[in-house]
JSON list of C-alpha atoms in Angstrom, two decimals:
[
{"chain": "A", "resi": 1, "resn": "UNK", "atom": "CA", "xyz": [-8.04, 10.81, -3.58]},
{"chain": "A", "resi": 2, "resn": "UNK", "atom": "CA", "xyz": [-10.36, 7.97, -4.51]},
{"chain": "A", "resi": 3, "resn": "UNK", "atom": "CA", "xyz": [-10.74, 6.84, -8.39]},
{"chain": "A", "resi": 4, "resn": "UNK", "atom": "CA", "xyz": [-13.24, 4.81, -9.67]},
{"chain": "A", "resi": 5, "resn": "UNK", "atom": "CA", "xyz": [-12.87, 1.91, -13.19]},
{"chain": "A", "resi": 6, "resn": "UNK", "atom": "CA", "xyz": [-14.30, 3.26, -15.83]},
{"chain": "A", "resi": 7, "resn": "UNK", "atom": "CA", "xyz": [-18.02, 1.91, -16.52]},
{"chain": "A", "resi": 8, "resn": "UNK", "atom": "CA", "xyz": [-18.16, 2.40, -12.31]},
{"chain": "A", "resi": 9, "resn": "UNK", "atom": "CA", "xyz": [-21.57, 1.12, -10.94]},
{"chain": "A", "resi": 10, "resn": "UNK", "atom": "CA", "xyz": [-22.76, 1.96, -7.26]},
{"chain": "A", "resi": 11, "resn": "UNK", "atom": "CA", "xyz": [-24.79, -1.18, -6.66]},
{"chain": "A", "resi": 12, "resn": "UNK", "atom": "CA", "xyz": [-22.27, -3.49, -7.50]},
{"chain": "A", "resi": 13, "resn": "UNK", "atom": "CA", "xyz": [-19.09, -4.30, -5.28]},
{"chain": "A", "resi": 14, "resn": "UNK", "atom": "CA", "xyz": [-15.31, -4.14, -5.87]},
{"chain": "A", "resi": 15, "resn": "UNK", "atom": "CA", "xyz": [-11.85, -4.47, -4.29]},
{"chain": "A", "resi": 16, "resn": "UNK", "atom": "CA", "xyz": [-10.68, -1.44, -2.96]},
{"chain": "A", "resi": 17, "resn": "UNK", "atom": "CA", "xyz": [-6.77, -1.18, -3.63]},
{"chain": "A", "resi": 18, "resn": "UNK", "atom": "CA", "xyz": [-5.25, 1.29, -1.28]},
{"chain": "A", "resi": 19, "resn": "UNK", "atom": "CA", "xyz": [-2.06, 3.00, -2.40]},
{"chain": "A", "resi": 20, "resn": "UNK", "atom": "CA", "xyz": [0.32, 4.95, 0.12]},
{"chain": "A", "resi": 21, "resn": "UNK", "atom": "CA", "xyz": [2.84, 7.06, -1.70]},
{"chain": "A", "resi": 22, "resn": "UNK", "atom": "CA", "xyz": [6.72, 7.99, -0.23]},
{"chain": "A", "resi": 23, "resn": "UNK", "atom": "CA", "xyz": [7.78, 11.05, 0.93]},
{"chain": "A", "resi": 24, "resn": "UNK", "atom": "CA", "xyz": [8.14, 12.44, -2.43]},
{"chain": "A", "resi": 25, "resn": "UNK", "atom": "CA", "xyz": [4.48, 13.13, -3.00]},
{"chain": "A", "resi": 26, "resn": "UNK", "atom": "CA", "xyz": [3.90, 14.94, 0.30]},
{"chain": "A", "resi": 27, "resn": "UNK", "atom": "CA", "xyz": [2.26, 18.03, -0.16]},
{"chain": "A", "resi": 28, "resn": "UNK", "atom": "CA", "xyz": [-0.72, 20.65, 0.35]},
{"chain": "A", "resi": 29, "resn": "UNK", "atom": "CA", "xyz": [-2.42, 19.21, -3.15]},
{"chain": "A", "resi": 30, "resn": "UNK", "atom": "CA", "xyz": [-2.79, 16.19, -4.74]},
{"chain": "A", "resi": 31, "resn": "UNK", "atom": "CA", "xyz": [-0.47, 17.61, -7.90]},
{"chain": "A", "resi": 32, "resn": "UNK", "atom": "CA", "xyz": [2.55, 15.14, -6.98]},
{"chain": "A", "resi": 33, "resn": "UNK", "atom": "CA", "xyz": [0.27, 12.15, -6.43]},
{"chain": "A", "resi": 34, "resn": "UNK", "atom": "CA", "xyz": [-1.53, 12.65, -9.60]},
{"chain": "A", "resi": 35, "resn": "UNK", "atom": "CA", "xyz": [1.91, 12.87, -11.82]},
{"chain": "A", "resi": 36, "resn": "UNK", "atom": "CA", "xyz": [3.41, 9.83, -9.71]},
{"chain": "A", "resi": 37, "resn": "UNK", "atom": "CA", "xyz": [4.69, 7.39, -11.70]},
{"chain": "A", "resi": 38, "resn": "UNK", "atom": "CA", "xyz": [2.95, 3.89, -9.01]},
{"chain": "A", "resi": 39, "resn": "UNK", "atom": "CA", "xyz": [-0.10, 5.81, -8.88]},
{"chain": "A", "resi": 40, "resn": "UNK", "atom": "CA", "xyz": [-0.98, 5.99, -12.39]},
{"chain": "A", "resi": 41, "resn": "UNK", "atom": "CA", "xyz": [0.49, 2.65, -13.22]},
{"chain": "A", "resi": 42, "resn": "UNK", "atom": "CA", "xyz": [-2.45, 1.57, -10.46]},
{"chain": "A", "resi": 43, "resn": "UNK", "atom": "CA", "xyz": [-4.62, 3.73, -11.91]},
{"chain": "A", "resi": 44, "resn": "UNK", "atom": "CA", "xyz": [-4.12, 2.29, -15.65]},
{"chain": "A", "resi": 45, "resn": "UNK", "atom": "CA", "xyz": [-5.04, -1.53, -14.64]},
{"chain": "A", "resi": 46, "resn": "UNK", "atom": "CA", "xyz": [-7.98, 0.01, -12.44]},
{"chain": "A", "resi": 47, "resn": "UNK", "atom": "CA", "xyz": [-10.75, -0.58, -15.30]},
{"chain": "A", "resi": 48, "resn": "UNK", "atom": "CA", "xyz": [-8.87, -3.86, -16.54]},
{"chain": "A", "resi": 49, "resn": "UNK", "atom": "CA", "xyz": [-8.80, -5.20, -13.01]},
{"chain": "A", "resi": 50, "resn": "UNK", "atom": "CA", "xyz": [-12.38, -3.74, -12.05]},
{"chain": "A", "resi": 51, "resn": "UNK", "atom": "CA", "xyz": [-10.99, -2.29, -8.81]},
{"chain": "A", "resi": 52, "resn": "UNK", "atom": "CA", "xyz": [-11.41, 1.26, -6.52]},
{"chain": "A", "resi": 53, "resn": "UNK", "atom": "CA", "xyz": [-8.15, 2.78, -5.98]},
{"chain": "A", "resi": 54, "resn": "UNK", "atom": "CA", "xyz": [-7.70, 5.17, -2.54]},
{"chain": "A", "resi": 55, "resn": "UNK", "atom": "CA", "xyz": [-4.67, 7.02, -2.44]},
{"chain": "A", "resi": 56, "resn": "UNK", "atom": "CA", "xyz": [-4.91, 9.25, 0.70]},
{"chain": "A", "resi": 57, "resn": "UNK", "atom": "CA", "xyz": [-2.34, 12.25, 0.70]},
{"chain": "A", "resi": 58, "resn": "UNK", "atom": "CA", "xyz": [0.49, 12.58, 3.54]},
{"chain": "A", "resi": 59, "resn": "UNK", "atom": "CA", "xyz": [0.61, 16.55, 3.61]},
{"chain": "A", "resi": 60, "resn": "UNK", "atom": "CA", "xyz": [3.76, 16.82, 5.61]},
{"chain": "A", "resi": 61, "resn": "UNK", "atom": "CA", "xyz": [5.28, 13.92, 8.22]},
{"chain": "A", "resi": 62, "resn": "UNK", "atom": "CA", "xyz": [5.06, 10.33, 7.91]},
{"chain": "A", "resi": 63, "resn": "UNK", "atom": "CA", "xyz": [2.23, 8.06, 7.83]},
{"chain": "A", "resi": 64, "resn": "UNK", "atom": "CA", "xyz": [2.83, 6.76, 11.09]},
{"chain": "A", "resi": 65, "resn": "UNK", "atom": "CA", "xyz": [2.22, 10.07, 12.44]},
{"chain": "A", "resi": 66, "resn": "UNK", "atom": "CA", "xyz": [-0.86, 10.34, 10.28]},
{"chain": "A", "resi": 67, "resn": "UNK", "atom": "CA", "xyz": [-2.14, 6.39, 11.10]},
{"chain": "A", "resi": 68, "resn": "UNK", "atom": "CA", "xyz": [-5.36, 7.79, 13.77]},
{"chain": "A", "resi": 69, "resn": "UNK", "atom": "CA", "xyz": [-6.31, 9.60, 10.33]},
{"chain": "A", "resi": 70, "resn": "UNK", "atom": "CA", "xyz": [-5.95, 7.17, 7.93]},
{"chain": "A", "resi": 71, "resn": "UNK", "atom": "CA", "xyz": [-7.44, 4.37, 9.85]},
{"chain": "A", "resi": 72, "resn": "UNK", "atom": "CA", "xyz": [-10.64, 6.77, 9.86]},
{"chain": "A", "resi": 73, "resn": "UNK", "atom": "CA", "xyz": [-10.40, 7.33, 6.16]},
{"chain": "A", "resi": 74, "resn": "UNK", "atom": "CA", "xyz": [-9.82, 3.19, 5.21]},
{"chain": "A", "resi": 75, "resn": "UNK", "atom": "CA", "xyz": [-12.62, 2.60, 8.15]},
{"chain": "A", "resi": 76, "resn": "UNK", "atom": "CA", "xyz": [-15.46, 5.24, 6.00]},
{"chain": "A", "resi": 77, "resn": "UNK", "atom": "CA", "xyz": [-14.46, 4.33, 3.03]},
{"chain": "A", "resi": 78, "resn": "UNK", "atom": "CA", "xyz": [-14.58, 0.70, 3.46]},
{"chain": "A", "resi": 79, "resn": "UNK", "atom": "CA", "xyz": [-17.94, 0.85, 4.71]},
{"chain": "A", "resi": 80, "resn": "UNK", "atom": "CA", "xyz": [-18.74, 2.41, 1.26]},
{"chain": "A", "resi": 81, "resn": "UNK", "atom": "CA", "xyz": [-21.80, 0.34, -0.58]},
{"chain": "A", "resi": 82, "resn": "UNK", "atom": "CA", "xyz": [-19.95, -0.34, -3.74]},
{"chain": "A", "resi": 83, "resn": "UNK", "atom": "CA", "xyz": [-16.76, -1.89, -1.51]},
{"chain": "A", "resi": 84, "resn": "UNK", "atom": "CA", "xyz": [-16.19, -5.61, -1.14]},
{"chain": "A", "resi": 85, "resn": "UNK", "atom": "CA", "xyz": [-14.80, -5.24, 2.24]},
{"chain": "A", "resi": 86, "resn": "UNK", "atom": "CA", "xyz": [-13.53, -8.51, 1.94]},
{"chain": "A", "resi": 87, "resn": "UNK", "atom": "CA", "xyz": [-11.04, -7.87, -0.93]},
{"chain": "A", "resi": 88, "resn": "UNK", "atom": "CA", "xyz": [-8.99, -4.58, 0.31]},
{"chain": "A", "resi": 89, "resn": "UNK", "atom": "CA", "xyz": [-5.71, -4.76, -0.59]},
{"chain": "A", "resi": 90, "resn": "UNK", "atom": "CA", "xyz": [-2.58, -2.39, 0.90]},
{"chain": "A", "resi": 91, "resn": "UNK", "atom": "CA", "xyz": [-0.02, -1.09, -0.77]},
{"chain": "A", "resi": 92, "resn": "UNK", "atom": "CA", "xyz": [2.79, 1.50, -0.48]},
{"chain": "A", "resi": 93, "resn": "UNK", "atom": "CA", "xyz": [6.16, 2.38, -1.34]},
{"chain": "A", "resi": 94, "resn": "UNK", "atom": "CA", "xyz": [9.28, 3.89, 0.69]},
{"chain": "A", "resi": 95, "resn": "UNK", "atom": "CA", "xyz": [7.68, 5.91, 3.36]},
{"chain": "A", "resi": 96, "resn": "UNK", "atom": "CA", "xyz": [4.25, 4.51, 1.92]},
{"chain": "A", "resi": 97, "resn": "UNK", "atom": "CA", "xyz": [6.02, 0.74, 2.51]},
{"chain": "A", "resi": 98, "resn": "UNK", "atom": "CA", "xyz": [6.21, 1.27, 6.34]},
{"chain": "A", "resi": 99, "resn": "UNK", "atom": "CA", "xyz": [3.03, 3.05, 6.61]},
{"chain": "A", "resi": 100, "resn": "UNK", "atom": "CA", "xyz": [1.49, -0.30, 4.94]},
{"chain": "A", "resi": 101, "resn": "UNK", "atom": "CA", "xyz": [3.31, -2.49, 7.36]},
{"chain": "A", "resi": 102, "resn": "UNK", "atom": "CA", "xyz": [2.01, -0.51, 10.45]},
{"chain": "A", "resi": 103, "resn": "UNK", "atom": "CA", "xyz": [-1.69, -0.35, 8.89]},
{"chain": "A", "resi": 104, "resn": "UNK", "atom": "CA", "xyz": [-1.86, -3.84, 8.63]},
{"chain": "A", "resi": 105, "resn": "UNK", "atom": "CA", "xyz": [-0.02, -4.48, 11.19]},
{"chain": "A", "resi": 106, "resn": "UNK", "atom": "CA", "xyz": [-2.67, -2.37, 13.18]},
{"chain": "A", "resi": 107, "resn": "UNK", "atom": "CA", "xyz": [-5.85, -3.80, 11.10]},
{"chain": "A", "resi": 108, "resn": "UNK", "atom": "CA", "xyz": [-4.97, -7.35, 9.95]},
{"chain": "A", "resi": 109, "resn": "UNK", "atom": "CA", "xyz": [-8.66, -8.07, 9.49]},
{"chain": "A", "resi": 110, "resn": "UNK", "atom": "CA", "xyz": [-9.15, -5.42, 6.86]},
{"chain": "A", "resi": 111, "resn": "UNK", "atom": "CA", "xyz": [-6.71, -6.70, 4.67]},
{"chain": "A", "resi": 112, "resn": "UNK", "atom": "CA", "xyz": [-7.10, -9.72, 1.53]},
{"chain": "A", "resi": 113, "resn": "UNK", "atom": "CA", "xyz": [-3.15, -8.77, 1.05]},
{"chain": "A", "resi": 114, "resn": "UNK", "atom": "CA", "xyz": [-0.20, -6.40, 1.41]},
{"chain": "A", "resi": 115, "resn": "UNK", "atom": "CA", "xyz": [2.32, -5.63, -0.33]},
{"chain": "A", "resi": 116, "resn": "UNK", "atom": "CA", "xyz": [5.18, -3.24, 0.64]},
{"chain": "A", "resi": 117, "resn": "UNK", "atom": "CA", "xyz": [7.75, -1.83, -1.17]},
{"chain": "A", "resi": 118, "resn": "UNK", "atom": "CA", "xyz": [11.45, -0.70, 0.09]},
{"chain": "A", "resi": 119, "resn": "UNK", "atom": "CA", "xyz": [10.00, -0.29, 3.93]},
{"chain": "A", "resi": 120, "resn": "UNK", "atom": "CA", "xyz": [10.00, -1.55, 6.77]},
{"chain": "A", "resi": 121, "resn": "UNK", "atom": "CA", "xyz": [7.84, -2.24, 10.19]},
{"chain": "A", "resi": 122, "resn": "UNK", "atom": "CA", "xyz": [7.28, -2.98, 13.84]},
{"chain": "A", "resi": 123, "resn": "UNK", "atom": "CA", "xyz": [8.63, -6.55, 14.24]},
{"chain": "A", "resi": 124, "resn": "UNK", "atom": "CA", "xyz": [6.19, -6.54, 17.14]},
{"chain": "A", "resi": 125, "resn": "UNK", "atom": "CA", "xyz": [3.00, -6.09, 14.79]},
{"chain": "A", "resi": 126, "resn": "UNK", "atom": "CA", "xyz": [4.63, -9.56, 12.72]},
{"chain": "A", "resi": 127, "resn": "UNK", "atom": "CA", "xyz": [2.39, -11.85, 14.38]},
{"chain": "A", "resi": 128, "resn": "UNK", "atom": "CA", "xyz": [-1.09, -9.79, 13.70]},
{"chain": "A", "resi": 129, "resn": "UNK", "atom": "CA", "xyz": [0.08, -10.53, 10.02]},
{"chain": "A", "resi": 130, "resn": "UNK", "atom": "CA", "xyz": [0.72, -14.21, 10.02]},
{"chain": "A", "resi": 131, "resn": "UNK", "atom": "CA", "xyz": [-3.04, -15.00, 8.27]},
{"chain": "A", "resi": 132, "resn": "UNK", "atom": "CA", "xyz": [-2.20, -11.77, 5.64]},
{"chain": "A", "resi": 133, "resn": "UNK", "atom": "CA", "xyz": [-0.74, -13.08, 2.48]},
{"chain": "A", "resi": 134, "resn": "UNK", "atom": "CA", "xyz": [2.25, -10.76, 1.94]},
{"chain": "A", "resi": 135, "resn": "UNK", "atom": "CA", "xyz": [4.79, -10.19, -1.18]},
{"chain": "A", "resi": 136, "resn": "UNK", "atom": "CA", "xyz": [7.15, -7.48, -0.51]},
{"chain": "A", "resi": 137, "resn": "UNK", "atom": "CA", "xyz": [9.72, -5.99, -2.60]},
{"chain": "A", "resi": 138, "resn": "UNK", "atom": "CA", "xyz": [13.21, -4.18, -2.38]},
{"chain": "A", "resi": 139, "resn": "UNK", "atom": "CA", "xyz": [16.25, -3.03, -4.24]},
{"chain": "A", "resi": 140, "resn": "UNK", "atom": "CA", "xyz": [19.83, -4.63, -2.36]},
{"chain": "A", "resi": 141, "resn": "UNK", "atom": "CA", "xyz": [21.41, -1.51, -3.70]},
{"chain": "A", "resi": 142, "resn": "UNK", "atom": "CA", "xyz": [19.07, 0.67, -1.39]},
{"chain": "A", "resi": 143, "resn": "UNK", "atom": "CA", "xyz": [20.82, 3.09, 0.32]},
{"chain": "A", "resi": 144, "resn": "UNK", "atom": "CA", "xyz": [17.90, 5.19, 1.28]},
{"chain": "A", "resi": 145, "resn": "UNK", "atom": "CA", "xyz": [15.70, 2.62, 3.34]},
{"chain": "A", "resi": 146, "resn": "UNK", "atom": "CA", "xyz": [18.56, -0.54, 4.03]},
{"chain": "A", "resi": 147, "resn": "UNK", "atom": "CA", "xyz": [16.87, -3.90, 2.32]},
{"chain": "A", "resi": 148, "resn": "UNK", "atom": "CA", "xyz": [17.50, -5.34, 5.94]},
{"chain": "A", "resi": 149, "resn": "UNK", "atom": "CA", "xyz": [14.14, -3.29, 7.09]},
{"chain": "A", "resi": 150, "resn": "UNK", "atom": "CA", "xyz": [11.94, -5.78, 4.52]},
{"chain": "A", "resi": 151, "resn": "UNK", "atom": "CA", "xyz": [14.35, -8.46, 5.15]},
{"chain": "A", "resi": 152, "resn": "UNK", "atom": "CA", "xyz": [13.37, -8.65, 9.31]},
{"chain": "A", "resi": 153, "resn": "UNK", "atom": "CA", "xyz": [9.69, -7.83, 8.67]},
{"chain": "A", "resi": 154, "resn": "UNK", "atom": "CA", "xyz": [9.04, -10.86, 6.47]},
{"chain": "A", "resi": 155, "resn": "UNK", "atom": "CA", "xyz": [11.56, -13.05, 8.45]},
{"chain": "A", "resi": 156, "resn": "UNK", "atom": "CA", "xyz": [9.71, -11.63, 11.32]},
{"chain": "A", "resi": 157, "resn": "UNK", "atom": "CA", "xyz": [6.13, -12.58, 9.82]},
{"chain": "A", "resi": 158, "resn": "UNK", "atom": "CA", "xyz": [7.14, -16.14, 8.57]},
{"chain": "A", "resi": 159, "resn": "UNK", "atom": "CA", "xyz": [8.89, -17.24, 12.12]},
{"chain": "A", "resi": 160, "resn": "UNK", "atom": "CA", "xyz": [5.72, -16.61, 13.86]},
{"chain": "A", "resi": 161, "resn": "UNK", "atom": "CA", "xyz": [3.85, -19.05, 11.12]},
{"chain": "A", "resi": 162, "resn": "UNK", "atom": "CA", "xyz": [2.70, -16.47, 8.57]},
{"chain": "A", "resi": 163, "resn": "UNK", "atom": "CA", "xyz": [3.70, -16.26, 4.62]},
{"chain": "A", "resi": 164, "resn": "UNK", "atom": "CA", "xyz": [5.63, -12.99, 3.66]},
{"chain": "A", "resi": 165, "resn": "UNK", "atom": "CA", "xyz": [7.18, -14.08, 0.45]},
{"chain": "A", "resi": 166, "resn": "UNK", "atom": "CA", "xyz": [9.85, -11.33, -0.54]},
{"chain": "A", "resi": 167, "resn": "UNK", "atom": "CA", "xyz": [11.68, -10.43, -3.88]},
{"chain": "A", "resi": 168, "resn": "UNK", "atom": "CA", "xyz": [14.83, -8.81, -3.84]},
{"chain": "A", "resi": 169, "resn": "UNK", "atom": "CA", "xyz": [16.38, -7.31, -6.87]},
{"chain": "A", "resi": 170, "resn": "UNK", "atom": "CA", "xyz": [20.15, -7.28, -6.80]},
{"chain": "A", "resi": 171, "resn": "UNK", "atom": "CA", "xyz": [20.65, -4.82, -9.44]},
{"chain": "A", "resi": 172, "resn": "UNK", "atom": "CA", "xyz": [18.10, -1.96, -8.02]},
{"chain": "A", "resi": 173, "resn": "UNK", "atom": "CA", "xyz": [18.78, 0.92, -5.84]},
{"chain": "A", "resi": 174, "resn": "UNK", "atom": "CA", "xyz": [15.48, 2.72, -3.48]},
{"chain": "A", "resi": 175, "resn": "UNK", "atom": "CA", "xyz": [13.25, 2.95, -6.55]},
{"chain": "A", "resi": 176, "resn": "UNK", "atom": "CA", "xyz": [12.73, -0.41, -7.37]},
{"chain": "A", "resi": 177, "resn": "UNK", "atom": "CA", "xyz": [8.69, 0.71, -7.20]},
{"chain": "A", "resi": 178, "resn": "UNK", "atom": "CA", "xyz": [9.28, 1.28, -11.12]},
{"chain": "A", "resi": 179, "resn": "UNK", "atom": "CA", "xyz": [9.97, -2.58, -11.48]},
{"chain": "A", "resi": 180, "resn": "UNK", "atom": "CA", "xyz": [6.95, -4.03, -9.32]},
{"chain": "A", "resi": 181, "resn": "UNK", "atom": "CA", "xyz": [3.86, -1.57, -10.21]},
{"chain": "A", "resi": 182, "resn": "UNK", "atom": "CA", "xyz": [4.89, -2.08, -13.90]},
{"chain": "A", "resi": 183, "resn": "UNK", "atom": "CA", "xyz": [4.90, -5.75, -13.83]},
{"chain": "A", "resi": 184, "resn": "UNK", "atom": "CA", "xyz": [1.73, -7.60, -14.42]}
]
């Protein structure tokens, strides 16, 4: 699914902020995805921001199994006239959180930023990412995805001279996506 800010022109450019979305939302439609709660937070600071959100949907499986597919979509849409391919930002939560790390991992070049949320990655992609500025997030009460999977990836990232900041939040479980796409 790709939304557009309101007042969308086609000759001008924008960031393109792509959002991948946990196992949760899989599905046949987009129904889940367009009732999930980081989605329309995204969504709501799309006009304020002036941005082009893609939210591809993960029908069934993970998004590593999908990644052939959705480095096709990012590579058409990117290529879009009205996208700044300079300023495409990655983002993703829980099953969506590895996916980014992978995608980036995979694409480095693409990306302005990532930021990841309660997943984790292929320490071997690390240093592809050490020019991407990173800022990744996790609950230490996670007992779905273990905090130690963001933990290695940014250690991983910053050893080999990148800058993966990451914010822990002691008091939040797997969903801490609630706490980072509500605040500004």
């Amino acid at each position: 699914m790709i939304s557009y800010p309101e007042g969308f022109q086609e000759n001008k450019k924008y960031p393109l902020v792509i959002y991948l979305h946990g196992v949760g939302t899989c599905g046949e439609t987009t129904e889940k995805l367009r009732e999930n709660s980081s989605f329309l937070n995204l969504q709501m600071r799309q006009t304020a921001r002036g941005y082009i959100l893609l939210a591809p949907l993960c029908r069934n499986g993970t998004w590593n199994e999908w990644m052939s597919r959705l480095i096709r979509l990012v590579e058409e849409v990117r290529e879009l006239p009205c996208v700044d391919e300079t300023r495409l930002h990655l983002t993703g939560l829980s099953m969506g959180g590895y996916g980014s790390w992978e995608l980036a991992g995979l694409r480095p070049d693409w990306f302005a930023s990532l930021m990841p949320v309660c997943g984790g990655g292929i320490a071997g992609l690390a240093k592809r990412l050490v020019d991407v500025p990173i800022r990744a997030f996790h609950g230490l009460r996670d007992k779905t995805v273990d905090p130690i999977e963001s933990v290695q990836m940014a250690k991983a990232v910053n050893l080999r001279g990148g800058h993966a900041e990451l914010i822990l939040f002691p008091e939040l479980e797997h969903n801490c996506w609630d706490t980072v796409y509500t605040d500004e």
